[in-house]
Tab-separated table of C-alpha atoms and ligand atoms in Angstrom:
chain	number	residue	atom	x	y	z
A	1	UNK	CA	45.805	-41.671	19.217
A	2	UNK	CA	42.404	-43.227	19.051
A	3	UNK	CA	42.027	-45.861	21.616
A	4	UNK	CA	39.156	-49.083	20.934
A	5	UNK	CA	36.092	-48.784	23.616
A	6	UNK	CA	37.133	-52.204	25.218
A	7	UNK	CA	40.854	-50.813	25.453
A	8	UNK	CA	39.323	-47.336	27.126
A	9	UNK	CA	37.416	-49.834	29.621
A	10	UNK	CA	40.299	-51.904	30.331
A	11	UNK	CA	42.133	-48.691	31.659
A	12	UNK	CA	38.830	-47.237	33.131
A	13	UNK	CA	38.182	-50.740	35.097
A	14	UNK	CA	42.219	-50.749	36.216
A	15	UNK	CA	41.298	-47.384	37.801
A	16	UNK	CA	38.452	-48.841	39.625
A	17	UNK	CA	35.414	-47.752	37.489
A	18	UNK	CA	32.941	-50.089	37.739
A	19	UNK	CA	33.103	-51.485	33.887
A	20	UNK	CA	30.872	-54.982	32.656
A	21	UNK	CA	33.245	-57.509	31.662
A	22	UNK	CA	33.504	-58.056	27.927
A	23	UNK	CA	35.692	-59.893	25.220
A	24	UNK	CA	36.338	-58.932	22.049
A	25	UNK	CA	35.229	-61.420	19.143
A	26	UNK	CA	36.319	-61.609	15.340
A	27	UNK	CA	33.523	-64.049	14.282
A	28	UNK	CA	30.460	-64.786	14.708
A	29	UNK	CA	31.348	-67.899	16.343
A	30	UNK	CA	34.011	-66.183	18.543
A	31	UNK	CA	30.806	-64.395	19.782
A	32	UNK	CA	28.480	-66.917	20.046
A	33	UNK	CA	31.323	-68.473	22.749
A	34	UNK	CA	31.909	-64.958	25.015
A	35	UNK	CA	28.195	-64.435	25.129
A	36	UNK	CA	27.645	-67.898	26.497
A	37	UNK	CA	30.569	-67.961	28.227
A	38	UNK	CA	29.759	-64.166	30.113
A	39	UNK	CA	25.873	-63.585	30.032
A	40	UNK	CA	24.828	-66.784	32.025
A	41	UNK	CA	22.035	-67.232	29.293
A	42	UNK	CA	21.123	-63.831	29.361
A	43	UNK	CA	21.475	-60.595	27.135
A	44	UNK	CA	24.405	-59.531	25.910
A	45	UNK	CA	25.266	-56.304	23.648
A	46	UNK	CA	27.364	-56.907	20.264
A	47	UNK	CA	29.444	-53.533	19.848
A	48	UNK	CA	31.303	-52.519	16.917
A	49	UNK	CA	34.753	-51.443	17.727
A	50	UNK	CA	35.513	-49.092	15.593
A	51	UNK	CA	37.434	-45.171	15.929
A	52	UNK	CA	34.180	-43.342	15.526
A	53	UNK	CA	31.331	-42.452	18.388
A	54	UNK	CA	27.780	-42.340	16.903
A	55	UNK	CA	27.594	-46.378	16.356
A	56	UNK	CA	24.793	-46.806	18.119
A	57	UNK	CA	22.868	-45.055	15.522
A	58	UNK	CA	24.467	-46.364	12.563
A	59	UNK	CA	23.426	-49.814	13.737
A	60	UNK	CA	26.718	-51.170	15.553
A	61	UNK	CA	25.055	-51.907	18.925
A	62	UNK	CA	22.966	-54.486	19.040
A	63	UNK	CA	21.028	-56.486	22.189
A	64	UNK	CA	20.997	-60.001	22.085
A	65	UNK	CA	18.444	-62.197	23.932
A	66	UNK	CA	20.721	-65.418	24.131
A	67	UNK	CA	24.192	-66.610	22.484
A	68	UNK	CA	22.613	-67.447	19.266
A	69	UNK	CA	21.160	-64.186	18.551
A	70	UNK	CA	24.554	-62.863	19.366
A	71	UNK	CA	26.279	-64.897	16.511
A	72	UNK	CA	23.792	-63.134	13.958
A	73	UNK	CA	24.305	-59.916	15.467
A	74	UNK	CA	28.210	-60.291	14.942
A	75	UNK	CA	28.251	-61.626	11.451
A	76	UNK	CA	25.996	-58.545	10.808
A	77	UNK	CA	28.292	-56.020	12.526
A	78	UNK	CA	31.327	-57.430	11.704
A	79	UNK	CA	32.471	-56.128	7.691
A	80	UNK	CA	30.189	-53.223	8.535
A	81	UNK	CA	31.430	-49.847	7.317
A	82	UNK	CA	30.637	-46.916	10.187
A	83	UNK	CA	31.886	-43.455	9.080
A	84	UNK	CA	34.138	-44.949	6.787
A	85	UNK	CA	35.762	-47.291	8.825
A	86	UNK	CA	35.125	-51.352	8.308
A	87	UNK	CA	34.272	-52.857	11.604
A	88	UNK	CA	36.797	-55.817	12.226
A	89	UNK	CA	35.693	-56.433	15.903
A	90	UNK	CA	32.829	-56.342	18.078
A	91	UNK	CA	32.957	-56.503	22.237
A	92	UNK	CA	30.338	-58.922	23.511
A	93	UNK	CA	28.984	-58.096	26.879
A	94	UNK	CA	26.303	-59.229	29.151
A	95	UNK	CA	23.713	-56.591	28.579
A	96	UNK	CA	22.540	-54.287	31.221
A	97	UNK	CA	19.484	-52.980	32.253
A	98	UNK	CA	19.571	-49.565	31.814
A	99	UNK	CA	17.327	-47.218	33.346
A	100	UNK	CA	18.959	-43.736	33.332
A	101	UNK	CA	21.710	-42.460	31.176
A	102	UNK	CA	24.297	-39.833	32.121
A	103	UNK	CA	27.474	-38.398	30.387
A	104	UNK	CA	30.340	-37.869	32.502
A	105	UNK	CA	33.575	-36.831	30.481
A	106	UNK	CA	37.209	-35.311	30.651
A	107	UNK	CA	38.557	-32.763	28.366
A	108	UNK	CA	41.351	-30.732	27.529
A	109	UNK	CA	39.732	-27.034	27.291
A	110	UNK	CA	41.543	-25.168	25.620
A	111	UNK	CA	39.282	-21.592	26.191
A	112	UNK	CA	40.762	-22.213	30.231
A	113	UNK	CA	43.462	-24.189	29.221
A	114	UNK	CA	42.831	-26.562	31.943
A	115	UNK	CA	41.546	-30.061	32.051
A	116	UNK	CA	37.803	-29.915	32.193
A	117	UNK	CA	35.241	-32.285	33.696
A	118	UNK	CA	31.656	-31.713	31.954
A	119	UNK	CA	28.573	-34.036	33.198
A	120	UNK	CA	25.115	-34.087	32.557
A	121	UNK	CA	22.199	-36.167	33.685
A	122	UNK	CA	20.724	-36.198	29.639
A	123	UNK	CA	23.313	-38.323	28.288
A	124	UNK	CA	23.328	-41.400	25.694
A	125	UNK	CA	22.979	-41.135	21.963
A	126	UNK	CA	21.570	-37.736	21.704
A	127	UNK	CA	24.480	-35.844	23.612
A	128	UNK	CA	25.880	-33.649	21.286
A	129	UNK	CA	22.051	-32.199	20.438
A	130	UNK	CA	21.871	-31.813	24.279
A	131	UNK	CA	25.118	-29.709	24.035
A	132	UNK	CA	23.696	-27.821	20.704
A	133	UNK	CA	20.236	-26.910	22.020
A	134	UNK	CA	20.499	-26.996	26.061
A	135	UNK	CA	23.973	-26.665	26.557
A	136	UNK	CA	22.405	-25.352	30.437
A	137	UNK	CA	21.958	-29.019	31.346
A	138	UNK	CA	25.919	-29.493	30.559
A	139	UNK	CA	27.744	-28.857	34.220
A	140	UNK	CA	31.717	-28.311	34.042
A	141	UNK	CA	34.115	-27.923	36.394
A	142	UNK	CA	38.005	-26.894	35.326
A	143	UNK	CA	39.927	-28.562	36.921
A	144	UNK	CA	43.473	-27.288	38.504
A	145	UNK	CA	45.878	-29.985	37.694
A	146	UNK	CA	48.010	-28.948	41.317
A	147	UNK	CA	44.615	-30.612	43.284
A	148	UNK	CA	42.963	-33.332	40.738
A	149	UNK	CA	39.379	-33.457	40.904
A	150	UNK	CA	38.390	-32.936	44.980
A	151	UNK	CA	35.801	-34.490	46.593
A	152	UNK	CA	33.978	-31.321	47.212
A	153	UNK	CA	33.857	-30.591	43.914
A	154	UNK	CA	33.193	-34.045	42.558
A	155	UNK	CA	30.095	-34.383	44.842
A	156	UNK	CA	29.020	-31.014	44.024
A	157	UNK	CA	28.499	-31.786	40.437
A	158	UNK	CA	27.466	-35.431	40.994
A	159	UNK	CA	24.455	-34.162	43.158
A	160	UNK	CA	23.265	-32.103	39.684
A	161	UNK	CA	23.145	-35.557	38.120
A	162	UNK	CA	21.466	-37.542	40.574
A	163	UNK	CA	18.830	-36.737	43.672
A	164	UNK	CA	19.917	-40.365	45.353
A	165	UNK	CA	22.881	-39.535	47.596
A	166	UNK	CA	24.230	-43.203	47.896
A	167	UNK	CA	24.033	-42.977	43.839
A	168	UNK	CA	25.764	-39.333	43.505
A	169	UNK	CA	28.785	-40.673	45.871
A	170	UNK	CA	28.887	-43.309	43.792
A	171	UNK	CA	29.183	-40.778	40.696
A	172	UNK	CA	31.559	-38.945	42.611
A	173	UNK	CA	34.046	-41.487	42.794
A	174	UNK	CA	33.595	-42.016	39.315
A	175	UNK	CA	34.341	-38.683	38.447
A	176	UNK	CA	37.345	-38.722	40.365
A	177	UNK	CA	38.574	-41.854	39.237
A	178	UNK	CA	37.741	-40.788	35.774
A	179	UNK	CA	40.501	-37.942	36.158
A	180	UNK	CA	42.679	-40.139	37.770
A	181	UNK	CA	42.974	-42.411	34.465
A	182	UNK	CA	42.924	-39.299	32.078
A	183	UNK	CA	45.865	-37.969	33.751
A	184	UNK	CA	47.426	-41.492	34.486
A	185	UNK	CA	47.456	-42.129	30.572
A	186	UNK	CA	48.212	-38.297	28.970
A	187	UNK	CA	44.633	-38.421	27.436
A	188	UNK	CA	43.296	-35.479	25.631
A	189	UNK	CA	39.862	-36.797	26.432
A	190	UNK	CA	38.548	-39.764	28.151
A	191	UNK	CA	34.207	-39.839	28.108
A	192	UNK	CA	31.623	-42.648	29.691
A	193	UNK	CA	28.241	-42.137	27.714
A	194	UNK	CA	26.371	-43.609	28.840
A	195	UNK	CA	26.741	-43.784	32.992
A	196	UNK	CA	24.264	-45.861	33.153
A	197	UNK	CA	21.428	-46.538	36.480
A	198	UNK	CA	20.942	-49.921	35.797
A	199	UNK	CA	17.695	-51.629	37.246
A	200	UNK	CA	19.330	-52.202	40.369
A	201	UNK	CA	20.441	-48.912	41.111
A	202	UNK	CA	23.700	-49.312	40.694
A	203	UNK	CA	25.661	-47.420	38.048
A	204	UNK	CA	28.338	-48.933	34.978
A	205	UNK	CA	30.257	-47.426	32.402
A	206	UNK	CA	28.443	-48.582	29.591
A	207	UNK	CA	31.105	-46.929	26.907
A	208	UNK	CA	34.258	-45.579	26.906
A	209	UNK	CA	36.527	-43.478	24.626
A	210	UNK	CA	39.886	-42.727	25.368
A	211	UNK	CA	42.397	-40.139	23.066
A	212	UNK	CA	45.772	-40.575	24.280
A	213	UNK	CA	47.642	-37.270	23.280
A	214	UNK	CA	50.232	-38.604	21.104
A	215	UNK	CA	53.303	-36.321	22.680
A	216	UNK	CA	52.461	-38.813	25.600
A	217	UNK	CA	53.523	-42.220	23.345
A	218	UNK	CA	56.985	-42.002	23.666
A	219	UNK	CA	57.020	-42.281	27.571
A	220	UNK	CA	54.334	-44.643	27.613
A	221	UNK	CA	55.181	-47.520	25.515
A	222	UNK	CA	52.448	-49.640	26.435
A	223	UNK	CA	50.072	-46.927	25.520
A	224	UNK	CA	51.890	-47.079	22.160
A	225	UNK	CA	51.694	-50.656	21.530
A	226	UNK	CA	47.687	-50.362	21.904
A	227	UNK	CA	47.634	-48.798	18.192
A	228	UNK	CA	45.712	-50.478	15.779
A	229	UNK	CA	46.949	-49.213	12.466
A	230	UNK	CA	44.261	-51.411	10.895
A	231	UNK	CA	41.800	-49.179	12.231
A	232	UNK	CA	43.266	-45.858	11.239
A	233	UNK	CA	43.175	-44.471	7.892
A	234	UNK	CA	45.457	-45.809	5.548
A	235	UNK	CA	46.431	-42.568	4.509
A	236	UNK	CA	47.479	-41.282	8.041
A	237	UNK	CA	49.376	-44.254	9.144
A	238	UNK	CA	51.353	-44.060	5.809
A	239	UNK	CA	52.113	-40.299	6.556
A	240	UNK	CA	53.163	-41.071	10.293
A	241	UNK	CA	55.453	-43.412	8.963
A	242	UNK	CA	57.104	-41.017	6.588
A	243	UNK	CA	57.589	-38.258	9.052
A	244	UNK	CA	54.792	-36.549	8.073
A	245	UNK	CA	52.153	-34.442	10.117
A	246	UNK	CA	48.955	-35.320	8.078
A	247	UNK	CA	45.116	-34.791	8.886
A	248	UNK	CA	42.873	-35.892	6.405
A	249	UNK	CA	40.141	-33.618	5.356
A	250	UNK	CA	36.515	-33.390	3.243
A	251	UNK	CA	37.482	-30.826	1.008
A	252	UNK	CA	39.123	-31.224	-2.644
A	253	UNK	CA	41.868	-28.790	-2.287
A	254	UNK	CA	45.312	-31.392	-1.366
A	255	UNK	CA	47.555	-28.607	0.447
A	256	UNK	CA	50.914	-30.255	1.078
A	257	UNK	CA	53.070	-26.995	2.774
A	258	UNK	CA	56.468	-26.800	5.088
A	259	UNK	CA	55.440	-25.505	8.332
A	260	UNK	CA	52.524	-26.214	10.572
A	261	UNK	CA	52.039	-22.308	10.572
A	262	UNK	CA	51.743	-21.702	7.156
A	263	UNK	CA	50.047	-25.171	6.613
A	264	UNK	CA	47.124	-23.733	8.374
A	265	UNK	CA	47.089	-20.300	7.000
A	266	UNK	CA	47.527	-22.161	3.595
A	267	UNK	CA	43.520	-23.812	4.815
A	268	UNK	CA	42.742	-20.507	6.079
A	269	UNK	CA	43.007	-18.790	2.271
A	270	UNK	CA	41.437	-22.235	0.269
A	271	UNK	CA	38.549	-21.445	2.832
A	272	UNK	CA	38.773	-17.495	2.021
A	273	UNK	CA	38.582	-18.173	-1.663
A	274	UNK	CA	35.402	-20.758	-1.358
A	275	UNK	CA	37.282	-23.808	-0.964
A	276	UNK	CA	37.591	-27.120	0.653
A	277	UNK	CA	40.758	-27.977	2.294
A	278	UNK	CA	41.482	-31.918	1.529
A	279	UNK	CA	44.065	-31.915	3.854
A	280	UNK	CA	46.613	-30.546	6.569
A	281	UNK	CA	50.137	-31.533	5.683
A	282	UNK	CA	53.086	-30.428	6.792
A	283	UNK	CA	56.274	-31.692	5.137
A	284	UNK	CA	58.328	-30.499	7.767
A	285	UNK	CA	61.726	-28.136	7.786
A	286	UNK	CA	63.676	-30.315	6.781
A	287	UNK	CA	65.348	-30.597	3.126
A	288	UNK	CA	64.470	-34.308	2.419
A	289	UNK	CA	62.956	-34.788	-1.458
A	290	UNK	CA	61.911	-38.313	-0.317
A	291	UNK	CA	59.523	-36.833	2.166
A	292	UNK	CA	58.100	-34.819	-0.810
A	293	UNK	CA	57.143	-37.952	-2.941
A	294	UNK	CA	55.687	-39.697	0.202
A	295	UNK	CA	53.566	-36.395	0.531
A	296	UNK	CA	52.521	-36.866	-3.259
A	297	UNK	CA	51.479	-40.287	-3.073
A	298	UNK	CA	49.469	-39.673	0.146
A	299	UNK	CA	47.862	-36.731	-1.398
A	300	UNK	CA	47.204	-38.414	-4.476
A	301	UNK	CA	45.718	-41.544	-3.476
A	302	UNK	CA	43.051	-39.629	-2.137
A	303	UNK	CA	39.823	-39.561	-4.581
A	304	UNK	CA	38.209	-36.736	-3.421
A	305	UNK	CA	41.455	-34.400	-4.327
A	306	UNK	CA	40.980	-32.288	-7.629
A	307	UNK	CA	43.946	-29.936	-7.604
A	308	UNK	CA	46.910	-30.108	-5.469
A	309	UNK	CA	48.462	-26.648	-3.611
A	310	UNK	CA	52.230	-26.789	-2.534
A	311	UNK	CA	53.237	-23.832	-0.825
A	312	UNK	CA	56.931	-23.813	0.253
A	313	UNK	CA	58.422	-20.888	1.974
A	314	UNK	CA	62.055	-21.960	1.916
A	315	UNK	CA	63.847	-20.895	5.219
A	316	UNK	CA	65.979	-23.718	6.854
A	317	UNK	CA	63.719	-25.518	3.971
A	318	UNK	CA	65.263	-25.573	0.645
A	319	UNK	CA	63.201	-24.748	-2.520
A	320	UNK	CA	65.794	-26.387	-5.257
A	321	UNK	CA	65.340	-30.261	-2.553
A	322	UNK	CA	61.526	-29.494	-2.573
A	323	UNK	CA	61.376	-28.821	-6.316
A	324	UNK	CA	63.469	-32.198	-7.001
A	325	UNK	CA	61.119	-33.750	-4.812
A	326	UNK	CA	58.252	-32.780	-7.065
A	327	UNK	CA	59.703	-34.119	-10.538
A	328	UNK	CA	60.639	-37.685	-8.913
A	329	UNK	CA	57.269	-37.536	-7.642
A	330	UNK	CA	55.237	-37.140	-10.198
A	331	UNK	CA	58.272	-39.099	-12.849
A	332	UNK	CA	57.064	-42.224	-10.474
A	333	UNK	CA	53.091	-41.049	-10.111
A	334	UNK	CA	51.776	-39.624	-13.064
A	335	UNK	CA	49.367	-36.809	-12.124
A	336	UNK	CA	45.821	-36.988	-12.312
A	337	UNK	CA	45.054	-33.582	-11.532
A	338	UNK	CA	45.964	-29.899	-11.900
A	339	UNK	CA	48.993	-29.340	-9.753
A	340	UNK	CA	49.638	-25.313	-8.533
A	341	UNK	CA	52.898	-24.949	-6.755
A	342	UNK	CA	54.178	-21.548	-4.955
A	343	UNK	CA	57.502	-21.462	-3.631
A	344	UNK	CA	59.946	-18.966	-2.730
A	345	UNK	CA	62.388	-18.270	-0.253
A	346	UNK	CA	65.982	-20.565	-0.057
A	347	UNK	CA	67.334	-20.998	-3.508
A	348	UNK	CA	63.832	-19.794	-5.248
A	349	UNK	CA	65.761	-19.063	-8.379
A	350	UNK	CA	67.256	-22.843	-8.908
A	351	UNK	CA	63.768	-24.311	-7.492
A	352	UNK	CA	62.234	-22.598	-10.249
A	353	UNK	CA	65.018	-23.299	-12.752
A	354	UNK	CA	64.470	-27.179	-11.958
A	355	UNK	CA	60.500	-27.281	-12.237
A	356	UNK	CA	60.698	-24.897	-14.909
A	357	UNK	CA	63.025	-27.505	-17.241
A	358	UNK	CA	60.585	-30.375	-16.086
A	359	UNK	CA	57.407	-28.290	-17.144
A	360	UNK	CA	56.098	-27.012	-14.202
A	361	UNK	CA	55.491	-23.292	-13.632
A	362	UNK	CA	55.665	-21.773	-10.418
A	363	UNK	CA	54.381	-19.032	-8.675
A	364	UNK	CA	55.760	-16.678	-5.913
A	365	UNK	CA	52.473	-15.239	-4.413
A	366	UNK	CA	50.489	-17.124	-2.454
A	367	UNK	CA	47.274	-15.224	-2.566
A	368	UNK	CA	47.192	-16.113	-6.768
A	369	UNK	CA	48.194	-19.451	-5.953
A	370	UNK	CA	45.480	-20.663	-3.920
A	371	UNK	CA	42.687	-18.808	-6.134
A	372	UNK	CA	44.394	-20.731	-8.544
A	373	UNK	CA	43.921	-24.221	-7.023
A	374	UNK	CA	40.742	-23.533	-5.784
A	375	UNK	CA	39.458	-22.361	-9.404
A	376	UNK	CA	41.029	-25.588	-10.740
A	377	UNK	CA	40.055	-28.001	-7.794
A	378	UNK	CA	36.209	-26.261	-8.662
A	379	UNK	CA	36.173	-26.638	-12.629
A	380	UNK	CA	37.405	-30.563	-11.896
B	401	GDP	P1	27.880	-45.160	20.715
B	401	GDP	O1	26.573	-45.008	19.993
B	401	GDP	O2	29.030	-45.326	19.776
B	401	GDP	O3	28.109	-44.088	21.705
B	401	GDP	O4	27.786	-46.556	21.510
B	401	GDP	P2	27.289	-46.887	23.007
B	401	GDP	O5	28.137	-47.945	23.546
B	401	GDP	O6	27.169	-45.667	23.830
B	401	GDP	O7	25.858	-47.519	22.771
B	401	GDP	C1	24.783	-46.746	22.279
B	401	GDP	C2	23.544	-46.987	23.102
B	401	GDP	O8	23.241	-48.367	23.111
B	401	GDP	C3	23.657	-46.610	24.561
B	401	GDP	O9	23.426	-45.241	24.789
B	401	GDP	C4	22.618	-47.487	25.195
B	401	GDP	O10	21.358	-46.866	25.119
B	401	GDP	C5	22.625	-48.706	24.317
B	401	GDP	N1	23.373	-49.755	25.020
B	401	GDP	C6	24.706	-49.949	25.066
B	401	GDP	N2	25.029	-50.966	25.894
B	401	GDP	C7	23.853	-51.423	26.397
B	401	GDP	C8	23.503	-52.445	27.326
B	401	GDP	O11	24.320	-53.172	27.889
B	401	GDP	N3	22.153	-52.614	27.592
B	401	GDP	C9	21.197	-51.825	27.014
B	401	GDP	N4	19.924	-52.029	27.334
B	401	GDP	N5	21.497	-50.869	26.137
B	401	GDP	C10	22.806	-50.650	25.836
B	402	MN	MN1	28.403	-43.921	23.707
């Protein structure tokens, strides 16, 4: 689960990160009263809050030289759309002065299957072209969950970040803290870019971004009640709340498959035969023909679908429930495109029977039935 930057600095400042204070405004004039209220007749920054990194660039920070200027930056920002997403909020905080910008972030690596710490002294905007083309000046350090982050090791990568030794203690703690509040909230990653050296020499956490793994919600309620489904893609929310495990994709190829396993190897072939994916989504083992429809009219809603795959392989998953699930599907939601469905497995022959009598053929190999969809999802 996506966290908002002013949640992630809420939790970074509770774990003693040093974090400007900021309020979150839904108007212009909402915005116009933090920045006066915070900056002292100063600068403040007007931040999109929005699930997506990369808003500098698209124009969702802004400075602001006094309150007023802040107001025009926030009816600007605000109705935005960044990556897709339309920008409902902006944080309004006194602006720093920034004169050096580092990266500091936590990660679950999977390669060393440990948590991983990864600095580096070139961060801000450009971070992921640092990583691309001088991934050298990226320092990591796995970390071994028995110990945390030590203060050995914290100060030995701080020191590769900064030459000041009053600054890199200062990092240091940061970096320890950092872990502290990853493993405090079950995140799968929690970043600061920038660190920033502000003109005094002091350093603040000038963004945060928090992922909460979401196997972690159910013991931390409070974590839960932080979603912001208005933030999240429609379609995803409406698959959580159907039992469904749903990623949306770019391709045009709507895969709806029983099994996270053979969901994936289901992408794996649409990639093999030269297509896109549109989707991940697993309907589950279970034999529910309601979760089926849901699945459908998830699928469907999305524009950029041009043929829809199902691939069942019935086990504890039963083909005649899945194939009833398809004709009171598309009885409610008439089809707009080419539908290719492979199923076989737990009562194959009445499956077929069933979507036979309603129209539909269906195949048993899955090899023809993705070249299939990805010919018809291509001549769409
Ligand atoms: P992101 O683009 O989504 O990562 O958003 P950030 O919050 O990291 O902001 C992008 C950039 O805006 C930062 O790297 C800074 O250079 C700049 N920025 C953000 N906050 C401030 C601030 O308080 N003062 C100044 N001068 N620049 C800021
Ligand atoms: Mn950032």
């Amino acid at each position: 689960m996506n966290l908002h930057e002013y949640q992630a600095r809420d939790i970074l400042r509770r774990h003693g990160i040093p974090v400007p204070p900021g309020e979150v405004a839904t108007s212009a004039d909402q915005a116009r009263a933090i920045a006066a209220r915070l900056s002292g007749g100063g600068a403040v920054v007007v931040k999109a809050q929005v699930h997506a990194g990369g808003r500098g660039k698209a124009g969702g920070v802004k400075l602001a030289r006094d309150a007023a200027e802040a107001a025009a930056h926030a009816a600007k920002i605000l109705g935005m759309t960044i990556k897709g997403l339309v920008v409902q909020r902006v944080l309004v905080a006194p602006a720093a002065e920034i004169a050096a910008e580092s990266y500091v972030g936590m990660v679950v690596d999977r390669a060393s299957q440990r948590p991983t710490l990864m600095v580096s002294a070139a961060g801000g905007v450009d971070i992921e072209e640092v990583a691309a083309q001088t991934p050298e000046q990226i320092h990591r350090l796995a970390v071994d969950p028995r110990y945390g982050v030590l203060p050995h090791q914290a100060l030995g990568l701080a020191r590769k970040l900064y030459q000041d030794m009053t600054r890199a203690r200062a990092a240091a703690e940061i970096m320890q803290r950092l872990y502290g509040a990853f493993y405090a909230v079950g995140a799968s990653l929690a970043e600061i870019n920038p660190l920033a050296t502000t003109r005094d020499g002091a350093l603040a956490a000038l963004d945060a971004k928090i992922v909460i793994d979401d196997n972690e919600l159910d013991r931390h309620p409070e974590l839960a009640a932080l979603r912001d489904t208005s933030a999240e893609a429609p379609s995803e929310v409406a698959a959580r709340e159907a039992g469904l495990t749903f990623i949306k994709l770019d391709g045009s190829v709507g895969c709806c498959v029983n099994g996270a396993g053979l969901a994936m190897a289901t992408m794996d072939l649409v990639k093999y035969y030269g297509g896109e994916p549109a989707n991940f989504l697993d309907i589950g083992g279970s034999s529910d023909p309601q979760k089926v429809v849901s699945a459908l009219r998830i699928i469907t809603a999305d524009p950029s679908v041009r043929a829809i795959l199902f691939n069942i392989f019935g086990g504890i998953t039963r083909g005649d429930d899945v194939a009833n699930g398809i004709v009171q599907a598309t009885g409610q939601l008439p089809l707009k495109v080419p539908l290719v469905i492979r199923l076989t497995g737990t009562n194959e022959e009445l499956a077929i029977e069933i979507l036979t009598k309603a129209g539909f053929s269906a195949l048993t190999d899955m090899d023809e039935a993705v070249k299939q969809a990805v010919a018809k999802a291509r001549a769409a």
